[in-house]
Structure formats: C-alpha cells, structure tokens
PDB file of C-alpha atoms in Angstrom:
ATOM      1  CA  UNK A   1     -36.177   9.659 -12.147  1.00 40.00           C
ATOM      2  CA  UNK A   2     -32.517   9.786 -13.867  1.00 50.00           C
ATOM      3  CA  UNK A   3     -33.959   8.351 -17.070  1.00 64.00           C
ATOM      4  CA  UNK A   4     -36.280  11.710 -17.007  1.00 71.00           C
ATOM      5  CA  UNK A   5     -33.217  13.795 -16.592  1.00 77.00           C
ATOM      6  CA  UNK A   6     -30.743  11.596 -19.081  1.00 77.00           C
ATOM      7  CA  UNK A   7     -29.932  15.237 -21.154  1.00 80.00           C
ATOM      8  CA  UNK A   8     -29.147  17.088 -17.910  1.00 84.00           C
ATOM      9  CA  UNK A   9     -27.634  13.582 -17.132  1.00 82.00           C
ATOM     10  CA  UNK A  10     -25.400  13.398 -20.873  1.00 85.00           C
ATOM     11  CA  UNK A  11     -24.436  17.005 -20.814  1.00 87.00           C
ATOM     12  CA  UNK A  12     -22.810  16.749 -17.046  1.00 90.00           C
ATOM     13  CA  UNK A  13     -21.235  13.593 -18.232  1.00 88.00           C
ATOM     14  CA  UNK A  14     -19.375  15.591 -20.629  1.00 88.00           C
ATOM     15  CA  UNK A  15     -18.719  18.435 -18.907  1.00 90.00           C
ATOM     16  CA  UNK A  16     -17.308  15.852 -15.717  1.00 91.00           C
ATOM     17  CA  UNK A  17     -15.246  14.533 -19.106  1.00 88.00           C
ATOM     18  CA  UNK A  18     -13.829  17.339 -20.082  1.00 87.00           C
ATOM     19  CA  UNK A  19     -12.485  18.685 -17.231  1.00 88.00           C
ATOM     20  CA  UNK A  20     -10.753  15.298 -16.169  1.00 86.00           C
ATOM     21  CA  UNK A  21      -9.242  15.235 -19.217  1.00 82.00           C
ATOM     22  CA  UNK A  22      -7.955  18.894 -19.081  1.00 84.00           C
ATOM     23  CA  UNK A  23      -6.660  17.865 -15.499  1.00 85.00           C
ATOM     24  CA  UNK A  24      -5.023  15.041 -16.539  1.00 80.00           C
ATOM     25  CA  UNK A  25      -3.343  16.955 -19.717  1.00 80.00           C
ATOM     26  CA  UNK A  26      -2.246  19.342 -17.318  1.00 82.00           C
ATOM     27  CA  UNK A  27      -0.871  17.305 -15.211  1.00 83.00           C
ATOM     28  CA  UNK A  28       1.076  14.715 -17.875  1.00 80.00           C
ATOM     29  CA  UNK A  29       1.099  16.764 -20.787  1.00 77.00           C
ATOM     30  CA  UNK A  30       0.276  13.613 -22.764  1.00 75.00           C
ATOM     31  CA  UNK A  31      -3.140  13.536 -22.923  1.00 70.00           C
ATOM     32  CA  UNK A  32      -5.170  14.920 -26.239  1.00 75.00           C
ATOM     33  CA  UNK A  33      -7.824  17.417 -25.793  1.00 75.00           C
ATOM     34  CA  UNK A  34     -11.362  16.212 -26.045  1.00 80.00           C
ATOM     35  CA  UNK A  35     -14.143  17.641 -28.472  1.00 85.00           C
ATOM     36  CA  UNK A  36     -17.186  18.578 -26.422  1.00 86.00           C
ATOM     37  CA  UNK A  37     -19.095  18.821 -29.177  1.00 89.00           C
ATOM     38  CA  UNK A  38     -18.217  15.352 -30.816  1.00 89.00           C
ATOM     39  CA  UNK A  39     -18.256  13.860 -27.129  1.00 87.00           C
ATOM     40  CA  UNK A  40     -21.479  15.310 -26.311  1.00 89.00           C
ATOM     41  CA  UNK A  41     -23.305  13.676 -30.203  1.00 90.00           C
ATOM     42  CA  UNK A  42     -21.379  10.333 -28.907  1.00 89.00           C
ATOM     43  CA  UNK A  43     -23.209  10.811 -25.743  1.00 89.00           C
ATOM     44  CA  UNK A  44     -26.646  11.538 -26.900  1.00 88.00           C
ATOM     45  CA  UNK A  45     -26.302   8.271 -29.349  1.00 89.00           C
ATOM     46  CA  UNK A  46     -25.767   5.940 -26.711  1.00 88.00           C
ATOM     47  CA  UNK A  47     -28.392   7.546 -24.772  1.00 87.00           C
ATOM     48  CA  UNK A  48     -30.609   7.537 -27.833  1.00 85.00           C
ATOM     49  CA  UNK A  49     -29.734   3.582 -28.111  1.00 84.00           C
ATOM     50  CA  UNK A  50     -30.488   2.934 -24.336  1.00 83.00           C
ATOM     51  CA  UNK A  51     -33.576   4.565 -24.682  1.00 83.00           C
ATOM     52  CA  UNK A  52     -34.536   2.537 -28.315  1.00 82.00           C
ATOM     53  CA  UNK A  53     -33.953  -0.546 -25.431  1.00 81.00           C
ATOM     54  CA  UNK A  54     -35.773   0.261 -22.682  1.00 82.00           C
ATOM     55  CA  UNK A  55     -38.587   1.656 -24.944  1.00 83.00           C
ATOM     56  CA  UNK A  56     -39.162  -2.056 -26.175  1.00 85.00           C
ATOM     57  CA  UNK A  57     -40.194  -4.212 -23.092  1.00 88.00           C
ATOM     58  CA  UNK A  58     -39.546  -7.108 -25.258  1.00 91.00           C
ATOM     59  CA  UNK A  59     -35.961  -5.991 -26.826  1.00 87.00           C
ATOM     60  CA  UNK A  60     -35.059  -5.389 -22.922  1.00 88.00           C
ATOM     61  CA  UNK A  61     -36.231  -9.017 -22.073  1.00 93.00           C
ATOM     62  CA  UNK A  62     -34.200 -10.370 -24.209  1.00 93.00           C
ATOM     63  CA  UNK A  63     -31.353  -8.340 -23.389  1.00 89.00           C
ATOM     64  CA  UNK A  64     -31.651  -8.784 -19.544  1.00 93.00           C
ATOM     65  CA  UNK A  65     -32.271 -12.628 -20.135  1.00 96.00           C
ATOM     66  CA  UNK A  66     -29.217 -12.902 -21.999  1.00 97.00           C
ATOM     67  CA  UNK A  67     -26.885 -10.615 -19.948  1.00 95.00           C
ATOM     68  CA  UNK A  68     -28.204 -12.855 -17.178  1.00 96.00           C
ATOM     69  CA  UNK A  69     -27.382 -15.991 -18.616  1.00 98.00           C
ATOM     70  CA  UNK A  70     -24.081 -14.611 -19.724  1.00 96.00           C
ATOM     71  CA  UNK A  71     -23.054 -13.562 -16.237  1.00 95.00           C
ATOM     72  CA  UNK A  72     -24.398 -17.083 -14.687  1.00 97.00           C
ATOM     73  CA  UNK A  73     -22.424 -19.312 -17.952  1.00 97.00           C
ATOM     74  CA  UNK A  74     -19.571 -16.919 -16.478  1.00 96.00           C
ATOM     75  CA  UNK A  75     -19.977 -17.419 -12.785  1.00 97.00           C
ATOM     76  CA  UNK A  76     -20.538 -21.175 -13.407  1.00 98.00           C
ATOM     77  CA  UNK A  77     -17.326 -21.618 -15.461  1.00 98.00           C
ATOM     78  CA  UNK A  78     -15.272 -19.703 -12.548  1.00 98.00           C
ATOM     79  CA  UNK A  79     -16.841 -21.998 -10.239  1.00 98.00           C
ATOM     80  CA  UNK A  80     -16.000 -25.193 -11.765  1.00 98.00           C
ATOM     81  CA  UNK A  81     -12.507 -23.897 -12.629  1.00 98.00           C
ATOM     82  CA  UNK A  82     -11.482 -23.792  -8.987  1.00 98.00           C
ATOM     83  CA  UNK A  83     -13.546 -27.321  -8.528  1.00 98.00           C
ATOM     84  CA  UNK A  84     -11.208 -28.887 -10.671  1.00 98.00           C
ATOM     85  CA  UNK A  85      -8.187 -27.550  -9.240  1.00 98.00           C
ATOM     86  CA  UNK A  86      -9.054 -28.837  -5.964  1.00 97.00           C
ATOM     87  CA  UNK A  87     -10.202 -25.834  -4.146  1.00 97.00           C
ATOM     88  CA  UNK A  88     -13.764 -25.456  -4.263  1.00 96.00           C
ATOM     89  CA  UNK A  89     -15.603 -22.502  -3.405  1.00 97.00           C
ATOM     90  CA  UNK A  90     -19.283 -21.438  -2.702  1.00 96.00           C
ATOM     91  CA  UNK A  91     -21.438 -20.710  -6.144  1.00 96.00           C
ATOM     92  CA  UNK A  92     -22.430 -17.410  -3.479  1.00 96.00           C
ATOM     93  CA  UNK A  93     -18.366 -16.614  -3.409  1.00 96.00           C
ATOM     94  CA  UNK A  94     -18.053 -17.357  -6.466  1.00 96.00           C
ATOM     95  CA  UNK A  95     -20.808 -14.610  -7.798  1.00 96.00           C
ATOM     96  CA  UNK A  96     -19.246 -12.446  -5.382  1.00 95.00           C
ATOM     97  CA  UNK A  97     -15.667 -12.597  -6.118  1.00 95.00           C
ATOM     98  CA  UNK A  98     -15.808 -12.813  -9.865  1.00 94.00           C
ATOM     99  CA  UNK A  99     -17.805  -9.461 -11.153  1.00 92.00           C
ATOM    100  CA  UNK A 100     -15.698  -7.751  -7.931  1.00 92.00           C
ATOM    101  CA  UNK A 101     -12.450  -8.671  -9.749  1.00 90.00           C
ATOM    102  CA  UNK A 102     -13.478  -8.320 -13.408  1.00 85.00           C
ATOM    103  CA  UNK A 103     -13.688  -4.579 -12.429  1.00 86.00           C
ATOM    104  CA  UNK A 104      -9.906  -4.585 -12.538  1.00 82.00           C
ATOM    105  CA  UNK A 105     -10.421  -4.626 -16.187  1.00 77.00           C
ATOM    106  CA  UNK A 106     -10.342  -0.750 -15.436  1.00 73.00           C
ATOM    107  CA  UNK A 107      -6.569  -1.299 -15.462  1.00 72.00           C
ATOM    108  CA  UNK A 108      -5.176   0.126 -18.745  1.00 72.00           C
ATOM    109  CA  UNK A 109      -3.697  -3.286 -19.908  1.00 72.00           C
ATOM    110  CA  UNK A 110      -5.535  -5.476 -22.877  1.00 72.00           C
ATOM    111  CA  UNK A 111      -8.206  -7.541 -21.881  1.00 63.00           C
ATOM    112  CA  UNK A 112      -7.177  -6.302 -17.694  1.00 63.00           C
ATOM    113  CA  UNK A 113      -3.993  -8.866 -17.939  1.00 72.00           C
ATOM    114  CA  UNK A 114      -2.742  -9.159 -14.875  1.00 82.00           C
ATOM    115  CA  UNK A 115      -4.942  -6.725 -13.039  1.00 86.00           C
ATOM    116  CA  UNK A 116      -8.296  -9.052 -13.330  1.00 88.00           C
ATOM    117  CA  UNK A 117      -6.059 -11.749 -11.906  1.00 91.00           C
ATOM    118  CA  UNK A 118      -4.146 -10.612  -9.663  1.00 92.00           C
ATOM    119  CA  UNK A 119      -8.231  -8.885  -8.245  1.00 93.00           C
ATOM    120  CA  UNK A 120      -9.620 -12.323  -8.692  1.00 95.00           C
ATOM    121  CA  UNK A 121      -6.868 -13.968  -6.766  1.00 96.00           C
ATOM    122  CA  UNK A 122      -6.644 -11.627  -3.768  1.00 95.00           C
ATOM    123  CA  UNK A 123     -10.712 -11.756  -3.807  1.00 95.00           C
ATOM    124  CA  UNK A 124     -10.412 -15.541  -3.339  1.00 97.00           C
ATOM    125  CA  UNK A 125      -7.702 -15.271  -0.571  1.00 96.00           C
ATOM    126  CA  UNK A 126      -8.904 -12.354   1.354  1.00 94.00           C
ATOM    127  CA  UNK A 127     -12.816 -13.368   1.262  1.00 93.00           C
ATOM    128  CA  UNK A 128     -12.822 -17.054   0.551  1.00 94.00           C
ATOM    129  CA  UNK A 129      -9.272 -18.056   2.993  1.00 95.00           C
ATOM    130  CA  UNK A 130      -7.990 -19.848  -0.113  1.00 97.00           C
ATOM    131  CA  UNK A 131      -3.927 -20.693  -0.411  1.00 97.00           C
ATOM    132  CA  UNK A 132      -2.455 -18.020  -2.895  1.00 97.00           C
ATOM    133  CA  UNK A 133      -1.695 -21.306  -5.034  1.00 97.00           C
ATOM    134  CA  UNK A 134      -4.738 -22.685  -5.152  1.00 97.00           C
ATOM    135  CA  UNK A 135      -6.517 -19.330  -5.960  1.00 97.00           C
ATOM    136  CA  UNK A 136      -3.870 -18.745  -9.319  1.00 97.00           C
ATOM    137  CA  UNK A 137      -4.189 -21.918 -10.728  1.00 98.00           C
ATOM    138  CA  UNK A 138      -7.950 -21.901 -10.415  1.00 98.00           C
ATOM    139  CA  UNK A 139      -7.923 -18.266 -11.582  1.00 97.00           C
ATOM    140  CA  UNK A 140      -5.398 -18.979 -14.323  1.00 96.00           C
ATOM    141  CA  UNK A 141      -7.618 -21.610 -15.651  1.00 98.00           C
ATOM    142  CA  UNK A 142     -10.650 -19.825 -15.375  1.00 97.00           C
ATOM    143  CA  UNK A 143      -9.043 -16.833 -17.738  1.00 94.00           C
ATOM    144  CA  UNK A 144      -7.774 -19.740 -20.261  1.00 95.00           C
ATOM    145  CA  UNK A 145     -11.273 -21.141 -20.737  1.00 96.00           C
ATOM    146  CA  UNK A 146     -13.114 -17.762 -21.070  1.00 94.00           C
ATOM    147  CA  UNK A 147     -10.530 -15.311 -22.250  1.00 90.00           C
ATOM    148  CA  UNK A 148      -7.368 -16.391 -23.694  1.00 90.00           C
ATOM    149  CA  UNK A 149      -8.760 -19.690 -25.584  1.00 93.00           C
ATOM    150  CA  UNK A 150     -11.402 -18.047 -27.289  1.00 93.00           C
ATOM    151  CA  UNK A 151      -9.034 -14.966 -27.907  1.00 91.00           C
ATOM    152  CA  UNK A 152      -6.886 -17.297 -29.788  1.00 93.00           C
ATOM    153  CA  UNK A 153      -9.335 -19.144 -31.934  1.00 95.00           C
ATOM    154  CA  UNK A 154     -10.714 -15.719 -33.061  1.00 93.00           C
ATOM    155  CA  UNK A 155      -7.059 -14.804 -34.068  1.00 92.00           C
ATOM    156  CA  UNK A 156      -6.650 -17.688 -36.203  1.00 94.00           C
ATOM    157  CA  UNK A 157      -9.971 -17.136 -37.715  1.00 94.00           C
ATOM    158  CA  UNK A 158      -9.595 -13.493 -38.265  1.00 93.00           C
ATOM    159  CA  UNK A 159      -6.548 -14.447 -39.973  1.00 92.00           C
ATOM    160  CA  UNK A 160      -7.864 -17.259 -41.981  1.00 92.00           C
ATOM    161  CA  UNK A 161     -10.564 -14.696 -42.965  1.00 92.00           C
ATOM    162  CA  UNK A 162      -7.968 -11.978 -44.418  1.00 88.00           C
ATOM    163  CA  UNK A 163      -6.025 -14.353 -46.041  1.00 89.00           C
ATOM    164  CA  UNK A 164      -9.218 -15.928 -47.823  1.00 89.00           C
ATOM    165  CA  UNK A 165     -10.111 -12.024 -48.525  1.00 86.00           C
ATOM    166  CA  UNK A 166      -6.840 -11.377 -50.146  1.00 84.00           C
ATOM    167  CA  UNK A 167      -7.091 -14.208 -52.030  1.00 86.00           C
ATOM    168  CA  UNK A 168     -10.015 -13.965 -53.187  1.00 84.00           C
ATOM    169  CA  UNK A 169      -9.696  -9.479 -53.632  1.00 79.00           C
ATOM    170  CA  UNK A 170      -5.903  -9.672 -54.737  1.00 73.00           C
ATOM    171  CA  UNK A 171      -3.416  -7.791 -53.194  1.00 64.00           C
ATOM    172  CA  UNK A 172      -4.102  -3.886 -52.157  1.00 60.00           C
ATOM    173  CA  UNK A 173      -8.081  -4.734 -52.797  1.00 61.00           C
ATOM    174  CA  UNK A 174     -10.565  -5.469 -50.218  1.00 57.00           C
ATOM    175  CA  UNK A 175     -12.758  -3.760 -47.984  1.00 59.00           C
ATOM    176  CA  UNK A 176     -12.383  -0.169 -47.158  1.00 61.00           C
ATOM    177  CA  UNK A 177     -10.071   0.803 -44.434  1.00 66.00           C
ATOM    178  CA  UNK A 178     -11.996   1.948 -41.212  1.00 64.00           C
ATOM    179  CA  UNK A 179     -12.219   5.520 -40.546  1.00 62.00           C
ATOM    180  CA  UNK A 180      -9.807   7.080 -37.458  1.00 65.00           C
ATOM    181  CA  UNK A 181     -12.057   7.957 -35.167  1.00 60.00           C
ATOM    182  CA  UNK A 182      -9.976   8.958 -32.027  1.00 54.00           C
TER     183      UNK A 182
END
C-alpha cells in the first residue's frame, strides 16, 4: 500500500524536510536553506532506484541475500569479539544489541565515534548484565575489526592510489574535481 502512494509518499517527505530545516534555521541561525525543488528530483531518484529494485525479483534476491549475509558476517564478528574477551553473550543478544546500537550512528560524529559505542556498551550492560569493562573491550574490539581496521587500509590505499595517479598524470593533472553538490 505505501509503495502505491511513494509520490504522495516523496512529496510529504520533502515538505516534512523543509520545514525541519526552516525550524532548525530559525532556531540556530546556522543552518542553510533547502531547495524543494532539487530535494524533491533527489527524492524521486531514489524512489525511481528503489522501484528499478523491487521491479526485478531477481536484482532484490540478490540484494536481500547479501544485506542478509552482511548483517549476519556483522552480528557474527560482534559475537566472537566479546567471546574472545571473555564475556560471551547469546548470538540472540548479540542480534539484538548490535543493529540497536549501530543506530547511534545518527550522532553527528564520523563513522558514530563514540556514540555507536558508548549505545553498544550500555546495550550490553543494561540488557545482557555485562561489567562496563568487559562490554568496552569487547565493543572496542568489535569496532577495530569492522570499522577502524578496514578504515585504515582504505586510507593507505586511497593514498597509494593518488600518489600512483600523480605520478603517472604529473602534477595539477588527473581526474576532474567532483562537482559541489551541497
């Protein structure tokens, strides 16, 4: 039934949009006005691409397949990072607790620093009776393994890449900077 109405859908969205962001403008003064009409083709794209997904039962296999195995390699890695600090939990807690606190990524810091942890680790000590210490150091090396390590290793390769490219381009050559979209 909401698929049927996604323009009545996509055009409150925007609306809803716009107004929060005039509330919030008037309320700091820092925030920059939004263009409904550029918000609204942004909108209808994303609904166009949803609906280029969900048209193809076999493009939306695959997707669902792999966001489920994505979300299990996830829940499994949590899991056996507070195994090997000593304070197992439940594979149930564990796919309870983790998408819970991964919604703290809704915190405006990169990558949810802090907030996803600090989430994750009152999740595990409110629902799962954990010590505070053995919650962080599972948490902490749950968010090495799947956040921080690989964020690293892409760093150094995205750097090895530009360096190659200005090698290779010369100085002030190279691909085209990316337009500012706002």
């Amino acid at each position: 039934v909401g698929w049927r109405a996604r323009d009545d859908a996509g055009r409150a969205a925007v609306r809803v949009a716009v107004a929060a962001v005039a509330a919030a403008n008037r309320v700091t003064g820092r925030v920059l006005p939004v263009d409904p009409s550029r918000l609204a083709a942004r909108v209808a794209s994303f609904l166009g691409g949803v609906e280029r997904v969900v048209g193809n039962r076999r493009c939306l296999a695959t997707c669902l397949g792999l966001s489920a195995a994505g979300w299990t390699a996830l829940v499994a890695a949590f899991w056996l990072s507070m195994r090997a600090v000593g304070h197992p939990v439940s594979v149930g807690l564990a796919a309870f607790v983790l998408p819970v606190g991964l919604l703290a990524v809704a915190v405006p810091l990169p990558g949810g620093v802090g907030g996803v942890e600090a989430a994750l680790v009152g999740l595990l000590v409110g629902a799962g009776g954990l010590p505070v210490g053995g919650a962080t150091a599972g948490v902490v090396l749950y968010r090495v393994a799947t956040y921080w390590a690989p964020m690293a290793v892409g760093g150094v390769v995205t750097a090895a890449l530009a360096a190659e490219s200005r090698r290779r381009d010369g100085p002030g050559r190279g691909p085209p900077e990316p337009p500012n979209i706002p």
